[in-house]
PDB file of N, CA, C and O in Angstrom:
ATOM      1  N   TRP N   1      32.954  70.253 -33.295  1.00 89.00           N
ATOM      2  CA  TRP N   1      32.526  70.525 -34.658  1.00 89.00           C
ATOM      3  C   TRP N   1      31.287  69.708 -34.964  1.00 89.00           C
ATOM      4  O   TRP N   1      31.201  68.547 -34.598  1.00 89.00           O
ATOM      5  N   GLN N   2      30.356  70.326 -35.681  1.00 91.00           N
ATOM      6  CA  GLN N   2      29.086  69.688 -36.031  1.00 91.00           C
ATOM      7  C   GLN N   2      28.939  69.663 -37.548  1.00 91.00           C
ATOM      8  O   GLN N   2      29.135  70.678 -38.206  1.00 91.00           O
ATOM      9  N   ALA N   3      28.595  68.511 -38.099  1.00 94.00           N
ATOM     10  CA  ALA N   3      28.359  68.391 -39.544  1.00 94.00           C
ATOM     11  C   ALA N   3      26.920  68.794 -39.857  1.00 94.00           C
ATOM     12  O   ALA N   3      26.005  68.490 -39.091  1.00 94.00           O
ATOM     13  N   ILE N   4      26.741  69.479 -40.989  1.00 91.00           N
ATOM     14  CA  ILE N   4      25.408  69.839 -41.458  1.00 91.00           C
ATOM     15  C   ILE N   4      25.418  69.800 -42.986  1.00 91.00           C
ATOM     16  O   ILE N   4      26.379  70.241 -43.615  1.00 91.00           O
ATOM     17  N   ASP N   5      24.369  69.221 -43.552  1.00 94.00           N
ATOM     18  CA  ASP N   5      24.214  69.201 -45.008  1.00 94.00           C
ATOM     19  C   ASP N   5      23.350  70.385 -45.409  1.00 94.00           C
ATOM     20  O   ASP N   5      22.292  70.622 -44.817  1.00 94.00           O
ATOM     21  N   VAL N   6      23.805  71.149 -46.402  1.00 94.00           N
ATOM     22  CA  VAL N   6      23.078  72.323 -46.873  1.00 94.00           C
ATOM     23  C   VAL N   6      22.964  72.273 -48.391  1.00 94.00           C
ATOM     24  O   VAL N   6      23.760  71.628 -49.067  1.00 94.00           O
ATOM     25  N   GLU N   7      21.954  72.961 -48.916  1.00 95.00           N
ATOM     26  CA  GLU N   7      21.799  73.092 -50.363  1.00 95.00           C
ATOM     27  C   GLU N   7      22.310  74.462 -50.783  1.00 95.00           C
ATOM     28  O   GLU N   7      21.876  75.491 -50.251  1.00 95.00           O
ATOM     29  N   VAL N   8      23.226  74.480 -51.734  1.00 96.00           N
ATOM     30  CA  VAL N   8      23.838  75.724 -52.186  1.00 96.00           C
ATOM     31  C   VAL N   8      22.822  76.550 -52.975  1.00 96.00           C
ATOM     32  O   VAL N   8      22.252  76.081 -53.955  1.00 96.00           O
ATOM     33  N   VAL N   9      22.584  77.775 -52.504  1.00 95.00           N
ATOM     34  CA  VAL N   9      21.678  78.708 -53.180  1.00 95.00           C
ATOM     35  C   VAL N   9      22.489  79.683 -54.027  1.00 95.00           C
ATOM     36  O   VAL N   9      22.128  79.986 -55.163  1.00 95.00           O
ATOM     37  N   ALA N  10      23.599  80.180 -53.487  1.00 96.00           N
ATOM     38  CA  ALA N  10      24.442  81.134 -54.211  1.00 96.00           C
ATOM     39  C   ALA N  10      25.820  81.182 -53.572  1.00 96.00           C
ATOM     40  O   ALA N  10      25.990  80.795 -52.412  1.00 96.00           O
ATOM     41  N   LEU N  11      26.780  81.656 -54.331  1.00 97.00           N
ATOM     42  CA  LEU N  11      28.129  81.910 -53.839  1.00 97.00           C
ATOM     43  C   LEU N  11      28.489  83.345 -54.196  1.00 97.00           C
ATOM     44  O   LEU N  11      28.253  83.784 -55.325  1.00 97.00           O
ATOM     45  N   GLU N  12      29.043  84.080 -53.245  1.00 96.00           N
ATOM     46  CA  GLU N  12      29.509  85.434 -53.490  1.00 96.00           C
ATOM     47  C   GLU N  12      31.015  85.460 -53.276  1.00 96.00           C
ATOM     48  O   GLU N  12      31.485  85.278 -52.154  1.00 96.00           O
ATOM     49  N   THR N  13      31.757  85.658 -54.352  1.00 94.00           N
ATOM     50  CA  THR N  13      33.210  85.703 -54.269  1.00 94.00           C
ATOM     51  C   THR N  13      33.625  87.120 -53.892  1.00 94.00           C
ATOM     52  O   THR N  13      33.292  88.074 -54.598  1.00 94.00           O
ATOM     53  N   LEU N  14      34.329  87.249 -52.773  1.00 94.00           N
ATOM     54  CA  LEU N  14      34.699  88.560 -52.254  1.00 94.00           C
ATOM     55  C   LEU N  14      36.204  88.717 -52.096  1.00 94.00           C
ATOM     56  O   LEU N  14      36.686  89.304 -51.144  1.00 94.00           O
ATOM     57  N   GLY N  15      36.961  88.174 -53.017  1.00 89.00           N
ATOM     58  CA  GLY N  15      38.419  88.302 -52.959  1.00 89.00           C
ATOM     59  C   GLY N  15      39.044  87.317 -52.005  1.00 89.00           C
ATOM     60  O   GLY N  15      39.394  86.214 -52.388  1.00 89.00           O
ATOM     61  N   ALA N  16      39.174  87.694 -50.741  1.00 94.00           N
ATOM     62  CA  ALA N  16      39.847  86.843 -49.761  1.00 94.00           C
ATOM     63  C   ALA N  16      38.967  85.711 -49.245  1.00 94.00           C
ATOM     64  O   ALA N  16      39.458  84.803 -48.588  1.00 94.00           O
ATOM     65  N   GLU N  17      37.667  85.771 -49.537  1.00 97.00           N
ATOM     66  CA  GLU N  17      36.756  84.733 -49.051  1.00 97.00           C
ATOM     67  C   GLU N  17      35.583  84.570 -50.004  1.00 97.00           C
ATOM     68  O   GLU N  17      35.349  85.397 -50.873  1.00 97.00           O
ATOM     69  N   VAL N  18      34.871  83.476 -49.802  1.00 97.00           N
ATOM     70  CA  VAL N  18      33.633  83.211 -50.527  1.00 97.00           C
ATOM     71  C   VAL N  18      32.525  83.118 -49.484  1.00 97.00           C
ATOM     72  O   VAL N  18      32.685  82.454 -48.460  1.00 97.00           O
ATOM     73  N   VAL N  19      31.419  83.804 -49.741  1.00 96.00           N
ATOM     74  CA  VAL N  19      30.262  83.704 -48.859  1.00 96.00           C
ATOM     75  C   VAL N  19      29.293  82.729 -49.495  1.00 96.00           C
ATOM     76  O   VAL N  19      28.858  82.921 -50.637  1.00 96.00           O
ATOM     77  N   LEU N  20      29.017  81.662 -48.777  1.00 96.00           N
ATOM     78  CA  LEU N  20      28.066  80.641 -49.210  1.00 96.00           C
ATOM     79  C   LEU N  20      26.692  81.008 -48.662  1.00 96.00           C
ATOM     80  O   LEU N  20      26.557  81.279 -47.469  1.00 96.00           O
ATOM     81  N   ILE N  21      25.705  81.042 -49.536  1.00 95.00           N
ATOM     82  CA  ILE N  21      24.317  81.233 -49.124  1.00 95.00           C
ATOM     83  C   ILE N  21      23.627  79.913 -49.396  1.00 95.00           C
ATOM     84  O   ILE N  21      23.681  79.398 -50.518  1.00 95.00           O
ATOM     85  N   ALA N  22      23.021  79.346 -48.361  1.00 95.00           N
ATOM     86  CA  ALA N  22      22.497  77.991 -48.465  1.00 95.00           C
ATOM     87  C   ALA N  22      21.169  77.858 -47.738  1.00 95.00           C
ATOM     88  O   ALA N  22      20.803  78.690 -46.917  1.00 95.00           O
ATOM     89  N   ALA N  23      20.477  76.784 -48.074  1.00 93.00           N
ATOM     90  CA  ALA N  23      19.231  76.420 -47.402  1.00 93.00           C
ATOM     91  C   ALA N  23      19.473  75.110 -46.660  1.00 93.00           C
ATOM     92  O   ALA N  23      20.258  74.273 -47.096  1.00 93.00           O
ATOM     93  N   ILE N  24      18.783  74.957 -45.549  1.00 89.00           N
ATOM     94  CA  ILE N  24      18.871  73.708 -44.794  1.00 89.00           C
ATOM     95  C   ILE N  24      17.704  72.839 -45.226  1.00 89.00           C
ATOM     96  O   ILE N  24      16.547  73.233 -45.053  1.00 89.00           O
ATOM     97  N   PRO N  25      17.980  71.679 -45.839  1.00 87.00           N
ATOM     98  CA  PRO N  25      16.890  70.804 -46.287  1.00 87.00           C
ATOM     99  C   PRO N  25      15.930  70.490 -45.145  1.00 87.00           C
ATOM    100  O   PRO N  25      16.342  70.228 -44.018  1.00 87.00           O
ATOM    101  N   GLY N  26      14.641  70.584 -45.432  1.00 87.00           N
ATOM    102  CA  GLY N  26      13.616  70.317 -44.435  1.00 87.00           C
ATOM    103  C   GLY N  26      13.226  71.538 -43.616  1.00 87.00           C
ATOM    104  O   GLY N  26      12.260  71.505 -42.871  1.00 87.00           O
ATOM    105  N   LEU N  27      14.003  72.610 -43.732  1.00 83.00           N
ATOM    106  CA  LEU N  27      13.713  73.856 -43.024  1.00 83.00           C
ATOM    107  C   LEU N  27      13.725  74.996 -44.044  1.00 83.00           C
ATOM    108  O   LEU N  27      14.650  75.811 -44.080  1.00 83.00           O
ATOM    109  N   PRO N  28      12.704  75.068 -44.884  1.00 74.00           N
ATOM    110  CA  PRO N  28      12.743  75.985 -46.035  1.00 74.00           C
ATOM    111  C   PRO N  28      12.793  77.472 -45.685  1.00 74.00           C
ATOM    112  O   PRO N  28      13.159  78.274 -46.515  1.00 74.00           O
ATOM    113  N   GLN N  29      12.438  77.852 -44.493  1.00 78.00           N
ATOM    114  CA  GLN N  29      12.430  79.275 -44.155  1.00 78.00           C
ATOM    115  C   GLN N  29      13.685  79.716 -43.411  1.00 78.00           C
ATOM    116  O   GLN N  29      13.738  80.830 -42.901  1.00 78.00           O
ATOM    117  N   ILE N  30      14.677  78.856 -43.352  1.00 79.00           N
ATOM    118  CA  ILE N  30      15.909  79.201 -42.651  1.00 79.00           C
ATOM    119  C   ILE N  30      17.021  79.399 -43.675  1.00 79.00           C
ATOM    120  O   ILE N  30      17.345  78.502 -44.441  1.00 79.00           O
ATOM    121  N   ASP N  31      17.588  80.606 -43.702  1.00 82.00           N
ATOM    122  CA  ASP N  31      18.747  80.899 -44.537  1.00 82.00           C
ATOM    123  C   ASP N  31      20.006  80.616 -43.739  1.00 82.00           C
ATOM    124  O   ASP N  31      20.027  80.750 -42.516  1.00 82.00           O
ATOM    125  N   PHE N  32      21.041  80.278 -44.438  1.00 84.00           N
ATOM    126  CA  PHE N  32      22.308  79.926 -43.812  1.00 84.00           C
ATOM    127  C   PHE N  32      23.401  80.583 -44.640  1.00 84.00           C
ATOM    128  O   PHE N  32      23.406  80.469 -45.856  1.00 84.00           O
ATOM    129  N   THR N  33      24.295  81.301 -44.003  1.00 90.00           N
ATOM    130  CA  THR N  33      25.453  81.835 -44.709  1.00 90.00           C
ATOM    131  C   THR N  33      26.709  81.395 -43.986  1.00 90.00           C
ATOM    132  O   THR N  33      26.713  81.206 -42.772  1.00 90.00           O
ATOM    133  N   ALA N  34      27.759  81.222 -44.769  1.00 92.00           N
ATOM    134  CA  ALA N  34      29.042  80.821 -44.194  1.00 92.00           C
ATOM    135  C   ALA N  34      30.158  81.526 -44.949  1.00 92.00           C
ATOM    136  O   ALA N  34      30.092  81.664 -46.171  1.00 92.00           O
ATOM    137  N   ARG N  35      31.151  81.973 -44.218  1.00 92.00           N
ATOM    138  CA  ARG N  35      32.349  82.550 -44.824  1.00 92.00           C
ATOM    139  C   ARG N  35      33.355  81.427 -45.003  1.00 92.00           C
ATOM    140  O   ARG N  35      33.751  80.777 -44.032  1.00 92.00           O
ATOM    141  N   LEU N  36      33.768  81.215 -46.245  1.00 94.00           N
ATOM    142  CA  LEU N  36      34.666  80.115 -46.566  1.00 94.00           C
ATOM    143  C   LEU N  36      35.904  80.642 -47.277  1.00 94.00           C
ATOM    144  O   LEU N  36      35.949  81.797 -47.702  1.00 94.00           O
ATOM    145  N   GLY N  37      36.880  79.780 -47.441  1.00 94.00           N
ATOM    146  CA  GLY N  37      38.124  80.159 -48.110  1.00 94.00           C
ATOM    147  C   GLY N  37      37.904  80.582 -49.556  1.00 94.00           C
ATOM    148  O   GLY N  37      36.939  80.182 -50.204  1.00 94.00           O
ATOM    149  N   ARG N  38      38.810  81.377 -50.075  1.00 94.00           N
ATOM    150  CA  ARG N  38      38.682  81.970 -51.400  1.00 94.00           C
ATOM    151  C   ARG N  38      38.595  80.959 -52.533  1.00 94.00           C
ATOM    152  O   ARG N  38      38.131  81.279 -53.623  1.00 94.00           O
ATOM    153  N   HIS N  39      39.020  79.728 -52.309  1.00 95.00           N
ATOM    154  CA  HIS N  39      39.006  78.719 -53.373  1.00 95.00           C
ATOM    155  C   HIS N  39      37.793  77.799 -53.318  1.00 95.00           C
ATOM    156  O   HIS N  39      37.682  76.880 -54.116  1.00 95.00           O
ATOM    157  N   TYR N  40      36.879  78.041 -52.395  1.00 95.00           N
ATOM    158  CA  TYR N  40      35.699  77.185 -52.274  1.00 95.00           C
ATOM    159  C   TYR N  40      34.812  77.356 -53.508  1.00 95.00           C
ATOM    160  O   TYR N  40      34.508  78.470 -53.922  1.00 95.00           O
ATOM    161  N   ARG N  41      34.399  76.243 -54.084  1.00 95.00           N
ATOM    162  CA  ARG N  41      33.476  76.241 -55.225  1.00 95.00           C
ATOM    163  C   ARG N  41      32.491  75.098 -55.035  1.00 95.00           C
ATOM    164  O   ARG N  41      32.850  74.039 -54.531  1.00 95.00           O
ATOM    165  N   ALA N  42      31.252  75.302 -55.454  1.00 96.00           N
ATOM    166  CA  ALA N  42      30.227  74.259 -55.413  1.00 96.00           C
ATOM    167  C   ALA N  42      29.134  74.651 -56.401  1.00 96.00           C
ATOM    168  O   ALA N  42      28.800  75.832 -56.522  1.00 96.00           O
ATOM    169  N   PRO N  43      28.568  73.681 -57.097  1.00 97.00           N
ATOM    170  CA  PRO N  43      27.487  74.002 -58.034  1.00 97.00           C
ATOM    171  C   PRO N  43      26.225  74.471 -57.297  1.00 97.00           C
ATOM    172  O   PRO N  43      25.872  73.929 -56.244  1.00 97.00           O
ATOM    173  N   ILE N  44      25.554  75.468 -57.851  1.00 97.00           N
ATOM    174  CA  ILE N  44      24.282  75.942 -57.304  1.00 97.00           C
ATOM    175  C   ILE N  44      23.300  74.764 -57.327  1.00 97.00           C
ATOM    176  O   ILE N  44      23.216  74.031 -58.307  1.00 97.00           O
ATOM    177  N   GLY N  45      22.584  74.570 -56.250  1.00 95.00           N
ATOM    178  CA  GLY N  45      21.629  73.473 -56.143  1.00 95.00           C
ATOM    179  C   GLY N  45      22.213  72.188 -55.588  1.00 95.00           C
ATOM    180  O   GLY N  45      21.475  71.257 -55.267  1.00 95.00           O
ATOM    181  N   SER N  46      23.539  72.132 -55.453  1.00 97.00           N
ATOM    182  CA  SER N  46      24.159  70.911 -54.929  1.00 97.00           C
ATOM    183  C   SER N  46      24.039  70.861 -53.411  1.00 97.00           C
ATOM    184  O   SER N  46      23.843  71.869 -52.743  1.00 97.00           O
ATOM    185  N   THR N  47      24.151  69.660 -52.871  1.00 95.00           N
ATOM    186  CA  THR N  47      24.176  69.470 -51.422  1.00 95.00           C
ATOM    187  C   THR N  47      25.634  69.346 -50.997  1.00 95.00           C
ATOM    188  O   THR N  47      26.393  68.580 -51.584  1.00 95.00           O
ATOM    189  N   GLN N  48      25.994  70.131 -49.990  1.00 96.00           N
ATOM    190  CA  GLN N  48      27.356  70.134 -49.476  1.00 96.00           C
ATOM    191  C   GLN N  48      27.331  69.866 -47.977  1.00 96.00           C
ATOM    192  O   GLN N  48      26.433  70.327 -47.278  1.00 96.00           O
ATOM    193  N   ARG N  49      28.306  69.135 -47.492  1.00 96.00           N
ATOM    194  CA  ARG N  49      28.444  68.904 -46.055  1.00 96.00           C
ATOM    195  C   ARG N  49      29.472  69.889 -45.506  1.00 96.00           C
ATOM    196  O   ARG N  49      30.609  69.942 -45.960  1.00 96.00           O
ATOM    197  N   LEU N  50      29.026  70.671 -44.547  1.00 93.00           N
ATOM    198  CA  LEU N  50      29.906  71.618 -43.875  1.00 93.00           C
ATOM    199  C   LEU N  50      30.125  71.172 -42.441  1.00 93.00           C
ATOM    200  O   LEU N  50      29.266  70.522 -41.854  1.00 93.00           O
ATOM    201  N   TYR N  51      31.261  71.536 -41.888  1.00 93.00           N
ATOM    202  CA  TYR N  51      31.566  71.245 -40.490  1.00 93.00           C
ATOM    203  C   TYR N  51      31.709  72.580 -39.776  1.00 93.00           C
ATOM    204  O   TYR N  51      32.553  73.392 -40.129  1.00 93.00           O
ATOM    205  N   MET N  52      30.837  72.810 -38.798  1.00 89.00           N
ATOM    206  CA  MET N  52      30.776  74.103 -38.128  1.00 89.00           C
ATOM    207  C   MET N  52      31.338  74.020 -36.725  1.00 89.00           C
ATOM    208  O   MET N  52      31.074  73.062 -36.005  1.00 89.00           O
ATOM    209  N   ASN N  53      32.059  75.057 -36.366  1.00 89.00           N
ATOM    210  CA  ASN N  53      32.494  75.237 -34.995  1.00 89.00           C
ATOM    211  C   ASN N  53      31.372  75.991 -34.299  1.00 89.00           C
ATOM    212  O   ASN N  53      31.198  77.192 -34.514  1.00 89.00           O
ATOM    213  N   LEU N  54      30.584  75.311 -33.488  1.00 83.00           N
ATOM    214  CA  LEU N  54      29.410  75.914 -32.873  1.00 83.00           C
ATOM    215  C   LEU N  54      29.755  77.101 -31.980  1.00 83.00           C
ATOM    216  O   LEU N  54      28.945  78.010 -31.808  1.00 83.00           O
ATOM    217  N   ALA N  55      30.960  77.131 -31.432  1.00 85.00           N
ATOM    218  CA  ALA N  55      31.374  78.251 -30.591  1.00 85.00           C
ATOM    219  C   ALA N  55      31.567  79.526 -31.409  1.00 85.00           C
ATOM    220  O   ALA N  55      31.531  80.619 -30.869  1.00 85.00           O
ATOM    221  N   GLU N  56      31.741  79.397 -32.712  1.00 86.00           N
ATOM    222  CA  GLU N  56      31.958  80.554 -33.586  1.00 86.00           C
ATOM    223  C   GLU N  56      30.700  80.957 -34.356  1.00 86.00           C
ATOM    224  O   GLU N  56      30.714  81.911 -35.118  1.00 86.00           O
ATOM    225  N   MET N  57      29.606  80.241 -34.154  1.00 86.00           N
ATOM    226  CA  MET N  57      28.378  80.493 -34.898  1.00 86.00           C
ATOM    227  C   MET N  57      27.642  81.706 -34.339  1.00 86.00           C
ATOM    228  O   MET N  57      27.598  81.919 -33.132  1.00 86.00           O
ATOM    229  N   HIS N  58      27.075  82.501 -35.229  1.00 86.00           N
ATOM    230  CA  HIS N  58      26.245  83.645 -34.852  1.00 86.00           C
ATOM    231  C   HIS N  58      24.836  83.399 -35.370  1.00 86.00           C
ATOM    232  O   HIS N  58      24.645  83.108 -36.550  1.00 86.00           O
ATOM    233  N   LEU N  59      23.839  83.518 -34.499  1.00 86.00           N
ATOM    234  CA  LEU N  59      22.448  83.312 -34.880  1.00 86.00           C
ATOM    235  C   LEU N  59      21.703  84.635 -34.815  1.00 86.00           C
ATOM    236  O   LEU N  59      21.964  85.467 -33.944  1.00 86.00           O
ATOM    237  N   PHE N  60      20.744  84.801 -35.750  1.00 87.00           N
ATOM    238  CA  PHE N  60      19.964  86.030 -35.818  1.00 87.00           C
ATOM    239  C   PHE N  60      18.487  85.695 -35.850  1.00 87.00           C
ATOM    240  O   PHE N  60      18.074  84.749 -36.522  1.00 87.00           O
ATOM    241  N   ASP N  61      17.700  86.471 -35.134  1.00 85.00           N
ATOM    242  CA  ASP N  61      16.251  86.313 -35.127  1.00 85.00           C
ATOM    243  C   ASP N  61      15.719  86.814 -36.468  1.00 85.00           C
ATOM    244  O   ASP N  61      15.941  87.978 -36.826  1.00 85.00           O
ATOM    245  N   PRO N  62      15.034  85.951 -37.243  1.00 81.00           N
ATOM    246  CA  PRO N  62      14.571  86.384 -38.565  1.00 81.00           C
ATOM    247  C   PRO N  62      13.506  87.485 -38.510  1.00 81.00           C
ATOM    248  O   PRO N  62      13.352  88.252 -39.454  1.00 81.00           O
ATOM    249  N   ARG N  63      12.798  87.574 -37.413  1.00 87.00           N
ATOM    250  CA  ARG N  63      11.750  88.591 -37.287  1.00 87.00           C
ATOM    251  C   ARG N  63      12.348  89.964 -36.994  1.00 87.00           C
ATOM    252  O   ARG N  63      11.976  90.960 -37.594  1.00 87.00           O
ATOM    253  N   THR N  64      13.301  90.009 -36.074  1.00 92.00           N
ATOM    254  CA  THR N  64      13.876  91.291 -35.648  1.00 92.00           C
ATOM    255  C   THR N  64      15.211  91.591 -36.319  1.00 92.00           C
ATOM    256  O   THR N  64      15.670  92.735 -36.268  1.00 92.00           O
ATOM    257  N   THR N  65      15.854  90.591 -36.869  1.00 90.00           N
ATOM    258  CA  THR N  65      17.206  90.636 -37.443  1.00 90.00           C
ATOM    259  C   THR N  65      18.280  90.901 -36.388  1.00 90.00           C
ATOM    260  O   THR N  65      19.429  91.139 -36.727  1.00 90.00           O
ATOM    261  N   MET N  66      17.918  90.838 -35.121  1.00 92.00           N
ATOM    262  CA  MET N  66      18.878  91.051 -34.037  1.00 92.00           C
ATOM    263  C   MET N  66      19.614  89.754 -33.733  1.00 92.00           C
ATOM    264  O   MET N  66      19.067  88.659 -33.870  1.00 92.00           O
ATOM    265  N   ALA N  67      20.855  89.879 -33.267  1.00 92.00           N
ATOM    266  CA  ALA N  67      21.641  88.712 -32.882  1.00 92.00           C
ATOM    267  C   ALA N  67      21.005  88.046 -31.670  1.00 92.00           C
ATOM    268  O   ALA N  67      20.520  88.725 -30.755  1.00 92.00           O
ATOM    269  N   VAL N  68      21.018  86.728 -31.650  1.00 91.00           N
ATOM    270  CA  VAL N  68      20.514  85.968 -30.513  1.00 91.00           C
ATOM    271  C   VAL N  68      21.647  85.864 -29.506  1.00 91.00           C
ATOM    272  O   VAL N  68      22.745  85.392 -29.843  1.00 91.00           O
ATOM    273  N   PRO N  69      21.450  86.306 -28.251  1.00 89.00           N
ATOM    274  CA  PRO N  69      22.535  86.257 -27.260  1.00 89.00           C
ATOM    275  C   PRO N  69      22.951  84.818 -26.974  1.00 89.00           C
ATOM    276  O   PRO N  69      22.143  83.908 -26.979  1.00 89.00           O
ATOM    277  N   ARG N  70      24.229  84.665 -26.727  1.00 80.00           N
ATOM    278  CA  ARG N  70      24.760  83.356 -26.347  1.00 80.00           C
ATOM    279  C   ARG N  70      24.702  83.217 -24.836  1.00 80.00           C
ATOM    280  O   ARG N  70      24.937  84.176 -24.103  1.00 80.00           O
ATOM    281  N   ASP N  71      24.420  82.014 -24.382  1.00 75.00           N
ATOM    282  CA  ASP N  71      24.505  81.735 -22.948  1.00 75.00           C
ATOM    283  C   ASP N  71      25.971  81.663 -22.567  1.00 75.00           C
ATOM    284  O   ASP N  71      26.765  81.051 -23.251  1.00 75.00           O
ATOM    285  N   MET N  72      26.311  82.299 -21.493  1.00 52.00           N
ATOM    286  CA  MET N  72      27.714  82.292 -21.042  1.00 52.00           C
ATOM    287  C   MET N  72      27.931  81.198 -20.050  1.00 52.00           C
ATOM    288  O   MET N  72      27.185  80.773 -19.314  1.00 52.00           O
TER     289      MET N  72
END
């Protein structure tokens, strides 16, 4: 698990989960989204520390919007 601090841009409540839309401080052109539990709440603009399972992370090329292949 890897810790990362993100700035909350928006939260989308979708019933069974909340989608967090965040920015990575110092990397203004990188968007970050995370699917979190239905009870997750955070103020817009706040900094939150998330712990990510890197094996479950999906990366996308911002130019092509295609998924970046994982090394096996």
